[in-house]
Coordinates of C-alpha atoms in Angstrom, one line a residue:
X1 CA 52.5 -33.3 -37.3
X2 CA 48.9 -34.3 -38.4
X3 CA 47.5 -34.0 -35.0
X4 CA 49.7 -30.9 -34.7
X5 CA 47.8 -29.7 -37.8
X6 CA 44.2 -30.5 -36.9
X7 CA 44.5 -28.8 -33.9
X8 CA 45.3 -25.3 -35.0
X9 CA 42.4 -25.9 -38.1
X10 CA 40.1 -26.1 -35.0
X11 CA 42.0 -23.1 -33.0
X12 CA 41.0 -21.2 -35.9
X13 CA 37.5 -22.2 -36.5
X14 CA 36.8 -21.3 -32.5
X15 CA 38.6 -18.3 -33.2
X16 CA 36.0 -17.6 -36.5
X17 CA 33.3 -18.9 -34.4
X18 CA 34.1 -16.3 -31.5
X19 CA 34.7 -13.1 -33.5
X20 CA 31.6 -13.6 -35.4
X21 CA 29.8 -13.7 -31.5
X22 CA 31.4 -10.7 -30.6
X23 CA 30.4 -8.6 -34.0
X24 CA 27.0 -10.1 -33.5
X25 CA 26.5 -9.2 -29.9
X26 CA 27.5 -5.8 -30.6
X27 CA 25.6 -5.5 -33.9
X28 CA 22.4 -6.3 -31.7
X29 CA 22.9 -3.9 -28.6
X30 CA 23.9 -1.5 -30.9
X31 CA 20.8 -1.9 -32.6
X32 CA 18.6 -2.2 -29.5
X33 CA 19.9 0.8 -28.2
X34 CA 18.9 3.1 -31.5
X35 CA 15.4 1.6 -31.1
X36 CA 14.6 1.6 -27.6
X37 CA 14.5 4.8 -25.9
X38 CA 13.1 5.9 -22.3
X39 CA 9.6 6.3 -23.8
X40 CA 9.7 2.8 -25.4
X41 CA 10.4 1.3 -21.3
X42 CA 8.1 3.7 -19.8
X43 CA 5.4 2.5 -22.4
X44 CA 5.8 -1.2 -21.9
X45 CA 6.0 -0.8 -18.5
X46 CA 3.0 0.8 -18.1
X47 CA 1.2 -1.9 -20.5
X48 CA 2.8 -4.5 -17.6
X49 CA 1.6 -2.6 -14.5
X50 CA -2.1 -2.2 -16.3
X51 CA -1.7 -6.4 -17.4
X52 CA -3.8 -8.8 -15.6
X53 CA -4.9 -12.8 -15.9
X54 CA -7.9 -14.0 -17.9
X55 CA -10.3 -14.8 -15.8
X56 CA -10.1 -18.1 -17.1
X57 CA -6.7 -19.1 -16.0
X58 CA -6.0 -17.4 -12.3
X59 CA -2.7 -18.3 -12.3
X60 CA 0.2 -15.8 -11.2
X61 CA 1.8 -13.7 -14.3
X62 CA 5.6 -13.8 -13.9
X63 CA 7.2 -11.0 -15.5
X64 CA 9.7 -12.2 -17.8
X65 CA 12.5 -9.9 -16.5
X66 CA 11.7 -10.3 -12.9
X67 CA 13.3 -13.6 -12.6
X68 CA 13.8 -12.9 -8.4
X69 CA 15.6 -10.2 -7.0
X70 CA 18.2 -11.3 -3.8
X71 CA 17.1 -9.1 -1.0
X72 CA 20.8 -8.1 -0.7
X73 CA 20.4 -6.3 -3.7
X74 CA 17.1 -4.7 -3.1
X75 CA 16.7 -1.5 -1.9
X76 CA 13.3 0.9 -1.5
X77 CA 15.2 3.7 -2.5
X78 CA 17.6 2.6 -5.5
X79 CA 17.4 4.7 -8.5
X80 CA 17.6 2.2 -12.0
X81 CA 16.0 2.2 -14.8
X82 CA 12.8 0.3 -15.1
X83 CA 13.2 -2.9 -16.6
X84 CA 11.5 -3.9 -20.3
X85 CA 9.7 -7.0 -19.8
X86 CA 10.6 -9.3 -22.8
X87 CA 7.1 -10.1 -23.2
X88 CA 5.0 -6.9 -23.9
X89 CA 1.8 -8.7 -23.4
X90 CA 1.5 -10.7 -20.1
X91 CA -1.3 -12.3 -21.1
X92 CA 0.8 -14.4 -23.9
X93 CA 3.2 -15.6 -21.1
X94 CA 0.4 -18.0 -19.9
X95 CA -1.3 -18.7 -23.7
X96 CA -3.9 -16.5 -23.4
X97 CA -5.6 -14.8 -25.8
X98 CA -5.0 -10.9 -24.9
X99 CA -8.3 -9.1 -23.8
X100 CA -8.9 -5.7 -22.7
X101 CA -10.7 -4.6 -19.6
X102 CA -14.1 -4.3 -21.1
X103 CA -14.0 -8.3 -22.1
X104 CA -12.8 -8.8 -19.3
X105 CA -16.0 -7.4 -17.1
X106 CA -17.9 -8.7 -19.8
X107 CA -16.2 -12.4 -19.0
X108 CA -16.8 -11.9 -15.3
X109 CA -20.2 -10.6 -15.0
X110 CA -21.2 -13.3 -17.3
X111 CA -19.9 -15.6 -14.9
X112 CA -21.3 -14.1 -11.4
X113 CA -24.5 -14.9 -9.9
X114 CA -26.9 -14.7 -7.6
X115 CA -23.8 -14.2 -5.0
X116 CA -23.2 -10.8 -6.8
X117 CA -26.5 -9.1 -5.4
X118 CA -26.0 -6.0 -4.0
X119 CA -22.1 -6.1 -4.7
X120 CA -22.0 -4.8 -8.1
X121 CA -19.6 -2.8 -9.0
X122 CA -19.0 0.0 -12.2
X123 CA -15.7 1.4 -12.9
X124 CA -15.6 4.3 -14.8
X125 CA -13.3 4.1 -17.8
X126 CA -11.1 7.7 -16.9
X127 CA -9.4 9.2 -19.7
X128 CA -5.4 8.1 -19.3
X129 CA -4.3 11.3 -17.7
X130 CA -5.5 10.3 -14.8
X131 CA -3.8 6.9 -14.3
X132 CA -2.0 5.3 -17.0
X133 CA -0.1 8.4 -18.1
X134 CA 1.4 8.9 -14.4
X135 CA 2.6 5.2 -15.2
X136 CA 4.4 5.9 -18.1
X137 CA 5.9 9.6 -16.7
X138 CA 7.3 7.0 -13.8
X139 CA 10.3 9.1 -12.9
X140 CA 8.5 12.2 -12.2
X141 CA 6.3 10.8 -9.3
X142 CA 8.5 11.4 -6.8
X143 CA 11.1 14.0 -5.8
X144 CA 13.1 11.9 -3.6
X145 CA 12.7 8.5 -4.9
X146 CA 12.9 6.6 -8.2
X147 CA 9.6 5.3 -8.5
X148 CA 10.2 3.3 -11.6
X149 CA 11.6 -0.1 -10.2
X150 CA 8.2 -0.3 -8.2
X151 CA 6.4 -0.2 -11.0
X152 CA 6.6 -4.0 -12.0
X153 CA 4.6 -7.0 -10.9
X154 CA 1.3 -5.5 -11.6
X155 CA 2.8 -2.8 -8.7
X156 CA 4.0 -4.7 -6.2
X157 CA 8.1 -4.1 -7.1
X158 CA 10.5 -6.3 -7.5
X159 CA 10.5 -9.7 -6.1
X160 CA 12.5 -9.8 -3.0
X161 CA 15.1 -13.2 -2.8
X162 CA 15.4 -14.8 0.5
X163 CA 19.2 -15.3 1.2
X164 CA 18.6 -14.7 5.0
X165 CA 15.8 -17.4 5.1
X166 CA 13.5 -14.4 6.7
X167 CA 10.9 -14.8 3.9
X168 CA 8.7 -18.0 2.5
X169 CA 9.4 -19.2 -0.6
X170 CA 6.5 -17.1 -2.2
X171 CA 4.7 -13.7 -2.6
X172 CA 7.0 -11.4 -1.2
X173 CA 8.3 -8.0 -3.4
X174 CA 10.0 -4.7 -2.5
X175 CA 7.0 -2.7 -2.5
X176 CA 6.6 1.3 -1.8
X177 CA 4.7 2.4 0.9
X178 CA 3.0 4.4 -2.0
X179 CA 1.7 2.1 -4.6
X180 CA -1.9 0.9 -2.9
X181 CA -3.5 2.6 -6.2
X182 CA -2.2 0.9 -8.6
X183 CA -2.1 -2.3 -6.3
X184 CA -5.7 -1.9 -5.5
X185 CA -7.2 -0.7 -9.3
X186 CA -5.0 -4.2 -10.5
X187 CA -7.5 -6.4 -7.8
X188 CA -10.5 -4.4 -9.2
X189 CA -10.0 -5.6 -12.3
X190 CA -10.0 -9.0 -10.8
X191 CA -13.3 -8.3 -8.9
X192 CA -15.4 -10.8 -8.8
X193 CA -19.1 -8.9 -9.7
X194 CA -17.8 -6.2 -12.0
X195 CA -20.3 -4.7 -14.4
X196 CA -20.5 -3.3 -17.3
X197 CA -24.2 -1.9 -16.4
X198 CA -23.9 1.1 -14.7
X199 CA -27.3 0.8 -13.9
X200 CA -27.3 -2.4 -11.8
X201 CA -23.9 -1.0 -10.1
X202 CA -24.3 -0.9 -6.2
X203 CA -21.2 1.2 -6.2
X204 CA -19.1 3.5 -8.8
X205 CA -14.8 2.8 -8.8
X206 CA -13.2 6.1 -9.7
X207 CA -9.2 5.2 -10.3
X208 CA -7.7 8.0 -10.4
X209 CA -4.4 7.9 -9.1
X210 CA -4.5 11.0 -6.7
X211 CA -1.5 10.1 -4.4
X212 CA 0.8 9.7 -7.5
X213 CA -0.8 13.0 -8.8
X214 CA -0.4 15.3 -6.4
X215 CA 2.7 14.2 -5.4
X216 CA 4.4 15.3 -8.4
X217 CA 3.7 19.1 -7.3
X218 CA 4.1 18.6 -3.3
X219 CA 7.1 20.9 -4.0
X220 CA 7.8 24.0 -5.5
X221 CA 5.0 24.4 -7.2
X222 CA 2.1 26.9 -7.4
X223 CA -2.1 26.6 -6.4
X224 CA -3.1 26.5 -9.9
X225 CA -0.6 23.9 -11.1
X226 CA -1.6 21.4 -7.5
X227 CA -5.2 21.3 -7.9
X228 CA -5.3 21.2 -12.2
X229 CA -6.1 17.6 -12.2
X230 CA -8.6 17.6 -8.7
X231 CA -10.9 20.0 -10.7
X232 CA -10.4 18.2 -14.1
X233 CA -11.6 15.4 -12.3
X234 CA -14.6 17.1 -10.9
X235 CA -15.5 18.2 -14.2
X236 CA -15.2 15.2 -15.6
X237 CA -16.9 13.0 -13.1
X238 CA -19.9 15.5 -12.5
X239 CA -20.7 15.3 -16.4
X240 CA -21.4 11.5 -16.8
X241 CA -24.6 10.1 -16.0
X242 CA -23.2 7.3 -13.4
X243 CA -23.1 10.9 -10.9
X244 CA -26.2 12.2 -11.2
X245 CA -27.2 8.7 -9.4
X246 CA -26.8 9.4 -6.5
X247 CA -24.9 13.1 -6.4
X248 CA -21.7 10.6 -6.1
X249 CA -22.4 9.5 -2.8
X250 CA -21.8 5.8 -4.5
X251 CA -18.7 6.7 -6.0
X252 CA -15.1 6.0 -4.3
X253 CA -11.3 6.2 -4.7
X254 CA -8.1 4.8 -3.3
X255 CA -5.5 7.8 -2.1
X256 CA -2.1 6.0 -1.4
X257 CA -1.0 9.1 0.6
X258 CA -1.8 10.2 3.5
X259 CA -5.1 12.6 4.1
X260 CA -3.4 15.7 4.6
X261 CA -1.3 16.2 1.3
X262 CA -5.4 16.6 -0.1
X263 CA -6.3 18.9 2.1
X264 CA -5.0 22.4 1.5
X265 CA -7.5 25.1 3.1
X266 CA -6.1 28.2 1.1
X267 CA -5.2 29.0 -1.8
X268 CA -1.7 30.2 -0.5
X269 CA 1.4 28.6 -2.4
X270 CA 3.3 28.3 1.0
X271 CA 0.3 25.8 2.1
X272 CA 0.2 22.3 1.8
X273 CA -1.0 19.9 -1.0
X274 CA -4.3 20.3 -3.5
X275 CA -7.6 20.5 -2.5
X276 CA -9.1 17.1 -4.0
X277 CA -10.6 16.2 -0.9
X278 CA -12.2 19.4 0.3
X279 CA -14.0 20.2 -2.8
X280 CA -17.7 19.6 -2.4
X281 CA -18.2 17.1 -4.8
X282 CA -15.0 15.0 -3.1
X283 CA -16.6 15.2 -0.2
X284 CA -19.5 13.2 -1.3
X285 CA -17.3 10.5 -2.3
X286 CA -15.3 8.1 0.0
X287 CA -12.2 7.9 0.1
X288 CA -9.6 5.4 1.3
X289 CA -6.5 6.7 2.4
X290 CA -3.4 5.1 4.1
X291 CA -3.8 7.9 6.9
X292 CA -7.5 9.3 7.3
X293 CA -8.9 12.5 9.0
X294 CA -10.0 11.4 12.7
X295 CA -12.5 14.9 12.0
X296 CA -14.3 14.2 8.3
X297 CA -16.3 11.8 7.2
X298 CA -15.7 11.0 3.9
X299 CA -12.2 9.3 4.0
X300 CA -11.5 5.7 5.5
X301 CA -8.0 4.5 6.7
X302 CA -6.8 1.5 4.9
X303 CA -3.7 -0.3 5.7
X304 CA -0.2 0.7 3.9
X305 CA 1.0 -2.1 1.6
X306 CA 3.3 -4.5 3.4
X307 CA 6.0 -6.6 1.4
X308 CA 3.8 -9.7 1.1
X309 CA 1.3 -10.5 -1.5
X310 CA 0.1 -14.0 -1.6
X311 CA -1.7 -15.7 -4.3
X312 CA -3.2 -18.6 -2.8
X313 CA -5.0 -19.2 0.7
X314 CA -2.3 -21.8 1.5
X315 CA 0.4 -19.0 1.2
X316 CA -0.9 -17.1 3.9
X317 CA -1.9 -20.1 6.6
X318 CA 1.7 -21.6 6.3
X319 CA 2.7 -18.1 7.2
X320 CA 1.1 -17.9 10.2
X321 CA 1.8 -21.0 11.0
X322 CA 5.7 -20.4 10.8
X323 CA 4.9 -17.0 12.6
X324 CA 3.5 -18.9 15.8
X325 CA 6.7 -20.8 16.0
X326 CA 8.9 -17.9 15.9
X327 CA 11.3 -17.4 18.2
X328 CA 11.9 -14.1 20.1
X329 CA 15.0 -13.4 20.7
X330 CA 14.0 -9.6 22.6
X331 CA 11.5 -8.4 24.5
X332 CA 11.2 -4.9 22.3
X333 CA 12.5 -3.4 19.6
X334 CA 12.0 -0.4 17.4
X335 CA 13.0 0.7 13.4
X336 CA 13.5 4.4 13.1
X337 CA 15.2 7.2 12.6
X338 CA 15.6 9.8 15.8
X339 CA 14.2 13.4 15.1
X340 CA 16.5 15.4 16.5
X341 CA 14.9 18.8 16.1
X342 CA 11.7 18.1 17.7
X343 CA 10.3 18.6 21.3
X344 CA 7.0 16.8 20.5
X345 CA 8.2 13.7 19.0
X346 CA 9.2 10.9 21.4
X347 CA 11.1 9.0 18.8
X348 CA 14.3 10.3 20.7
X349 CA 13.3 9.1 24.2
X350 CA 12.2 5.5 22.8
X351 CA 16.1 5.4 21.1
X352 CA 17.4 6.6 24.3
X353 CA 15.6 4.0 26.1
X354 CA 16.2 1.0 23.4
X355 CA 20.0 1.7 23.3
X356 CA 20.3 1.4 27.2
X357 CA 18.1 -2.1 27.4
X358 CA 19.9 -5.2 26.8
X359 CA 16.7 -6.8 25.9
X360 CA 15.7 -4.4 23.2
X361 CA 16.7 -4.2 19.3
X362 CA 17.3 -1.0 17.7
X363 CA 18.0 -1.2 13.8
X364 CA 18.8 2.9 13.6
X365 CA 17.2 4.2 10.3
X366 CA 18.8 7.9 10.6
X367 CA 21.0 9.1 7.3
X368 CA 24.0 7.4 7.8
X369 CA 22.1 4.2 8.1
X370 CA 19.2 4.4 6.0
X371 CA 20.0 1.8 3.1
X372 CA 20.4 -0.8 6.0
X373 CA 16.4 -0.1 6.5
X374 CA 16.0 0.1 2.8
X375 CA 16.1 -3.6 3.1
X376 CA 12.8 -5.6 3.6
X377 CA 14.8 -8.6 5.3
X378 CA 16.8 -5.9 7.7
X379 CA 13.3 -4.7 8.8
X380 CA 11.5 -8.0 9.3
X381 CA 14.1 -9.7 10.4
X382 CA 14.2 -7.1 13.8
X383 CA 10.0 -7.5 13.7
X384 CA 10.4 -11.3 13.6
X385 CA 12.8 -11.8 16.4
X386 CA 10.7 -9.3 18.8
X387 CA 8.0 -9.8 21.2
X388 CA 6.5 -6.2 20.9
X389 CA 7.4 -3.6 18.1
X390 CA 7.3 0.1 19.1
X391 CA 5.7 2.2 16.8
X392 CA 5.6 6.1 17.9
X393 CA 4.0 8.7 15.4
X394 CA 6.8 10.3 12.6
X395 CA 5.7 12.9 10.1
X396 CA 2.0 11.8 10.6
X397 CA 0.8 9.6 13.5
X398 CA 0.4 6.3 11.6
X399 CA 3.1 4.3 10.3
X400 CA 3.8 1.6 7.6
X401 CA 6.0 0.0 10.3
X402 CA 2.8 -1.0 12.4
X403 CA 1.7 -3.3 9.8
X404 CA 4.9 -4.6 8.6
X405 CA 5.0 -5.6 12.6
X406 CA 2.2 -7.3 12.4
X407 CA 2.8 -9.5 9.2
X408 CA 5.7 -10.5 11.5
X409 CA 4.0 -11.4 14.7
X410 CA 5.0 -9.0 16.2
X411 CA 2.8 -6.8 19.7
X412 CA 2.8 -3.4 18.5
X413 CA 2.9 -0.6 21.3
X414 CA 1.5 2.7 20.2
X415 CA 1.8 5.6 21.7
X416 CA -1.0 7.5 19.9
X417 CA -4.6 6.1 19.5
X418 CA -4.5 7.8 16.0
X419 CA -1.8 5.7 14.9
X420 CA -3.6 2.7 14.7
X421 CA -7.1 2.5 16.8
X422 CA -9.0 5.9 15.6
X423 CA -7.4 4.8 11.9
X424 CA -8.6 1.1 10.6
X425 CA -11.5 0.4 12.4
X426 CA -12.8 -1.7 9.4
X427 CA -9.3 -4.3 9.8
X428 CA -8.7 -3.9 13.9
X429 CA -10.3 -5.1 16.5
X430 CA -12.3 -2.1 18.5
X431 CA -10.6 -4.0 21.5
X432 CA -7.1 -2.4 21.0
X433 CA -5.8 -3.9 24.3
X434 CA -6.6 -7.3 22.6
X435 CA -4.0 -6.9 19.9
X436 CA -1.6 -4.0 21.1
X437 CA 0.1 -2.0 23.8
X438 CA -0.5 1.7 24.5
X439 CA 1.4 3.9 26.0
X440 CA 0.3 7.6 26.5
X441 CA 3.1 9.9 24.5
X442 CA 2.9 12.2 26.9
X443 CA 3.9 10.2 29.8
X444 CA 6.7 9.1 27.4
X445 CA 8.1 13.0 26.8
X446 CA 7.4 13.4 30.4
X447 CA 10.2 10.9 31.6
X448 CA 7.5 8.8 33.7
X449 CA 7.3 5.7 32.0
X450 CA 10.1 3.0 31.5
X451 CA 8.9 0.9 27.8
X452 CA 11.0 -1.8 29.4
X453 CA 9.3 -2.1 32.5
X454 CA 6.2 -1.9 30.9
X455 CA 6.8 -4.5 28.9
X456 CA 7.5 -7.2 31.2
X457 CA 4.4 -7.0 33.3
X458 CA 2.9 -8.8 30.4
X459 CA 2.4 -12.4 31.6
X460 CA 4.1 -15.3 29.0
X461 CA 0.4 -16.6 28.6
X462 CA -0.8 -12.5 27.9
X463 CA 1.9 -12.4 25.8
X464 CA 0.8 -15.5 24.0
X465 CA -3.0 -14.5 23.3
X466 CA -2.0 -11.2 22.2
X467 CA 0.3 -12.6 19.2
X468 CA -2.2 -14.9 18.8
X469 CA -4.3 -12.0 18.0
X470 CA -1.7 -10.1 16.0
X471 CA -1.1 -13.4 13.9
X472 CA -4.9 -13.6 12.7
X473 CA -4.9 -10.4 11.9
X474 CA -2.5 -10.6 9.5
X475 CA -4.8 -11.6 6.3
X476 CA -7.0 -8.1 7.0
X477 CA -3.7 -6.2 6.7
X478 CA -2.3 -7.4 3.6
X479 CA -3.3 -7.5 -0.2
X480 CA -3.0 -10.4 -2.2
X481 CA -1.2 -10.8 -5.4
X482 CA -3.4 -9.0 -8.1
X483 CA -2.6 -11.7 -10.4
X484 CA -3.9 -14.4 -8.4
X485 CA -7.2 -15.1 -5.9
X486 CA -7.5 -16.5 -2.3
X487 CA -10.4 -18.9 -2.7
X488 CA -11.5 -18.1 1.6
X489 CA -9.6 -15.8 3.0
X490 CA -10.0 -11.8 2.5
X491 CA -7.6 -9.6 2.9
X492 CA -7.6 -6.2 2.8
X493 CA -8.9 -5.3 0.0
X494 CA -11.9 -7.4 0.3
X495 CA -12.6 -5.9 3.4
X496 CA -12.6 -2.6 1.7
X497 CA -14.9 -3.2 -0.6
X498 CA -17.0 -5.2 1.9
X499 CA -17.4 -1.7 4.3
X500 CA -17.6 0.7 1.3
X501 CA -20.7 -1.1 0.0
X502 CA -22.6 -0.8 3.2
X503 CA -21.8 2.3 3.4
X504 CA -23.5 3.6 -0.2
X505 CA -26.1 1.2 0.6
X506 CA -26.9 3.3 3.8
X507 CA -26.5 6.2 1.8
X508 CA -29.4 4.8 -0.3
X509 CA -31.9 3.8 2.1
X510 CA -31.4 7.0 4.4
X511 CA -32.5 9.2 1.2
X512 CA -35.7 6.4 0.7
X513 CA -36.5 6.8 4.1
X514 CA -36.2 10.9 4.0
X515 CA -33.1 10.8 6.0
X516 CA -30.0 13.9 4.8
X517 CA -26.9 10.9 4.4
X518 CA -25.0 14.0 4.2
X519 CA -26.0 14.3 7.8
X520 CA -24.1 11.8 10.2
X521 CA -25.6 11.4 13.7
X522 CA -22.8 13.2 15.3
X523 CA -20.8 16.1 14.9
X524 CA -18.0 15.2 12.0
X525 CA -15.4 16.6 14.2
X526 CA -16.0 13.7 16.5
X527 CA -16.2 11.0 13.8
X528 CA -13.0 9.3 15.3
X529 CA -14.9 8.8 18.2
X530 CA -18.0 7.8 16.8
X531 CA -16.5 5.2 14.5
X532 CA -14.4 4.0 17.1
X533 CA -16.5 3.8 20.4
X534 CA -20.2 5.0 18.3
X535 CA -20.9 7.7 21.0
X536 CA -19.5 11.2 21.0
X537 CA -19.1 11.4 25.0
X538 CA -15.9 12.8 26.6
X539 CA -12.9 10.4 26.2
X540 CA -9.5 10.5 27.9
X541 CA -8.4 10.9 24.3
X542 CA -9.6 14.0 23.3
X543 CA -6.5 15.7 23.8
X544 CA -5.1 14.6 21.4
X545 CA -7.8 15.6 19.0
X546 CA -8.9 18.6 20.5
X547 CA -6.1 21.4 21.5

């Protein structure tokens, strides 16, 4: 009976203990939900996104929600709500004192020298309109897609888990083809000769997050209400000392969309996009853009953001290393979805083909299968286990897929030179046939080319010095984690600023020499050609340029 006894006293103490859990729990998220509302998360998040290391301690911020994300559940296009990171100051995570961005290009240009010559660089403090408040109005970004999600890991998205075993261990996120501006102003503040000294600045970084702007008004909305924050901009830039420099020329921005949703010729509401990039002062500004004009000069392609961001040099050497022993399983493949109403788009042919080859890989990205290619493994996975990638134009002629290709080792075939070779001739050899296949389009609609037999002309040693090729490429078309620094290697960014400094400083010393830097040496309908190949002689590509 005593046992008996003692054992329901301590039935109902659990049962005490329990109840008072439960009232407590609720009690909590009861109160956490009066206090927290969508502003609170937006707000916190964008205080994440903007967070950065002390330059004392480079190690990697982890986000205190983001604890790794199983690619299984990962998806590019999944609509949530954006996580609250426990920690509202990142800098605490790692026990450092929080500092704001002006210590912090105090901290590094006290620590830069003699190496910094020539490389400074000034970024103008923008009122938050212009970057920080399209943070926190997250959901409104996009039409389509929920943007939020993306918005963590300074913007990389969500890390990506690695159930399949396609990734490494490290630095790979689900992120949106349309984040390079916040991705790229979060390694500016990480720059290495930043000043505070407009004066000593070789260069001027405007980040104003244009792509995120405008695409908030892509649809449905009129003239006025599209090019609002293009001309506020304008105003505002044009008023500070830093521009009347150089009349801008040293000034640049990062665009995360493609050239033409800037460049809107009329002021008709049924046309396309704002005008950012047509406005005279724009244009004396350079731009770098994920897709570039092949007829202006004043906008640079710059790769699209892949999924992987290392954060140390090691990171990106063991990858190529495992991407040399890859196995290929086929000799092609291609991720895609078919257009079905177009005559000019050879998407449909390269399916065609693909689903008649045994020896090529199709992962179908049309409606019914999209969230399949909404996964980062899906896509890489394909990439890995091919020889060569195709990669025909979609919407525009360049492609986010190129690049993921070649993070995977994989010989893209193009099928338009201004998919790739008239695009990123700061990143890609000028010696495409080093690299890459190409295959004239139009020989493609025309029915007089089979991909297949194409494709296995290449010799197995060709076939090993091209991937060779593709494989050191691969640190040119990525960018590192914004949290961390490669010690050796530069990626993409670095390369960036690298050609955008040469190109103010010959800005500068054609005006001390009496030279017009407004005035290229060819005609800026040719600069594809000029950059490419530096002469403006007839080319068997010009069709494609020139209707």
């Amino acid at each position: 009976m005593e046992k008996s006894s003692g054992t329901c006293r301590h039935q109902s103490w659990f049962v005490i203990f329990v109840s008072f859990g439960l009232w407590f729990t609720l009690f909590y998220f009861n109160s956490e939900a009066f206090i927290s509302s969508k502003n609170k998360v937006q707000s916190v998040m964008a205080a994440y996104v903007y967070g950065i290391t002390s330059p004392i301690s480079m190690n990697p911020i982890e986000n205190a929600t983001d604890t790794g994300i199983d690619d299984d559940n990962v998806e590019n296009n999944s609509v949530e709500d954006p996580v609250e990171p426990k920690n509202e100051d990142p800098n605490e995570e790692n026990g450092n004192e929080p500092i704001d961005q002006k210590d912090l290009v105090t901290a590094i240009e006290s620590e830069s020298g003699p190496d910094c010559s020539g490389k400074y660089i000034y970024v103008h403090d923008l009122p938050s309109e212009f970057n920080e408040d399209l943070i926190k109005e997250c959901r409104t970004l996009n039409k389509w897609i929920e943007m939020c999600p993306y918005m963590v890991n300074a913007g990389l998205g969500p890390r990506i888990g690695n159930s399949q075993g396609v990734f490494s261990t490290k630095g790979w996120f689900s992120t949106n083809q349309f984040m390079l501006e916040v991705i790229f102003h979060n390694r500016m503040k990480q720059y290495k000769c930043l000043t505070t000294d407009s004066s000593k600045a070789s260069a001027v970084f405007v980040p104003f997050y244009a792509g995120f702007e405008v695409a908030r008004y892509l649809w449905d909305y009129d003239v006025p209400t599209r090019d609002a924050a293009s001309l506020a901009l304008v105003k505002w830039l044009t008023s500070k000392p830093e521009w009347k420099v150089l009349g801008g020329r040293d000034h640049f921005m990062v665009a995360g969309r493609i050239t033409w949703d800037f460049r809107r010729l009329t002021d008709k509401d049924e046309d396309w996009g704002n005008k950012l990039m047509v406005l005279p002062e724009v244009r004396n500004m350079s731009t770098l853009t994920i897709e570039a004009s092949p007829w202006h000069k004043n906008d640079f392609g710059v790769p699209y953001p892949t999924y992987f961001h290392p954060s140390s040099d090691s990171e990106v050497l063991q990858w190529q290393s495992r991407m040399r022993r890859q196995r290929k399983r086929f000799l092609f493949s291609f991720v895609g979805a078919p257009r079905p109403g177009s005559t000019k788009l050879i998407r449909n042919q390269l399916i065609d083909q693909c689903l008649v080859s045994k020896k090529c890989k199709l992962l179908d990205c049309s409606k019914g299968n999209k969230k399949s290619c909404d996964k980062p493994s899906n896509v890489m996975k394909v990439f890995q286990s091919s020889t060569f990638c195709l990669e025909p134009p979609g919407d525009s002629p360049t492609r986010r897929s190129a690049f993921d290709a070649i993070l995977a080792g994989c010989i893209p075939v193009f099928f338009h030179p201004g998919s790739a070779y008239t695009q990123y001739t700061w990143f890609l050899p000028q010696n495409y046939k080093k690299y890459s296949v190409y295959i004239p389009e139009d020989q493609v609609r025309d029915g007089k080319v089979n991909i297949e037999s194409v494709l296995q002309r290449y010799s197995k040693e060709q076939v090993r010095r091209m991937r060779e090729e593709v494989i050191k490429l691969i640190p040119r078309v990525i960018y590192a984690d914004p949290r961390s620094k490669l010690e050796t290697i530069e990626d993409a960014f670095d390369i960036s600023i690298e050609a955008v400094l040469n190109r103010v400083e010959k800005a500068r010393t054609d005006l001390k020499e009496g030279r017009n830097p407004d005035e290229p040496p060819h005609l800026e309908t040719n600069t594809w050609k000029y950059n490419l190949f530096k002469t403006e002689e007839k080319h068997e590509w010009d069709h494609f340029f020139y209707d």
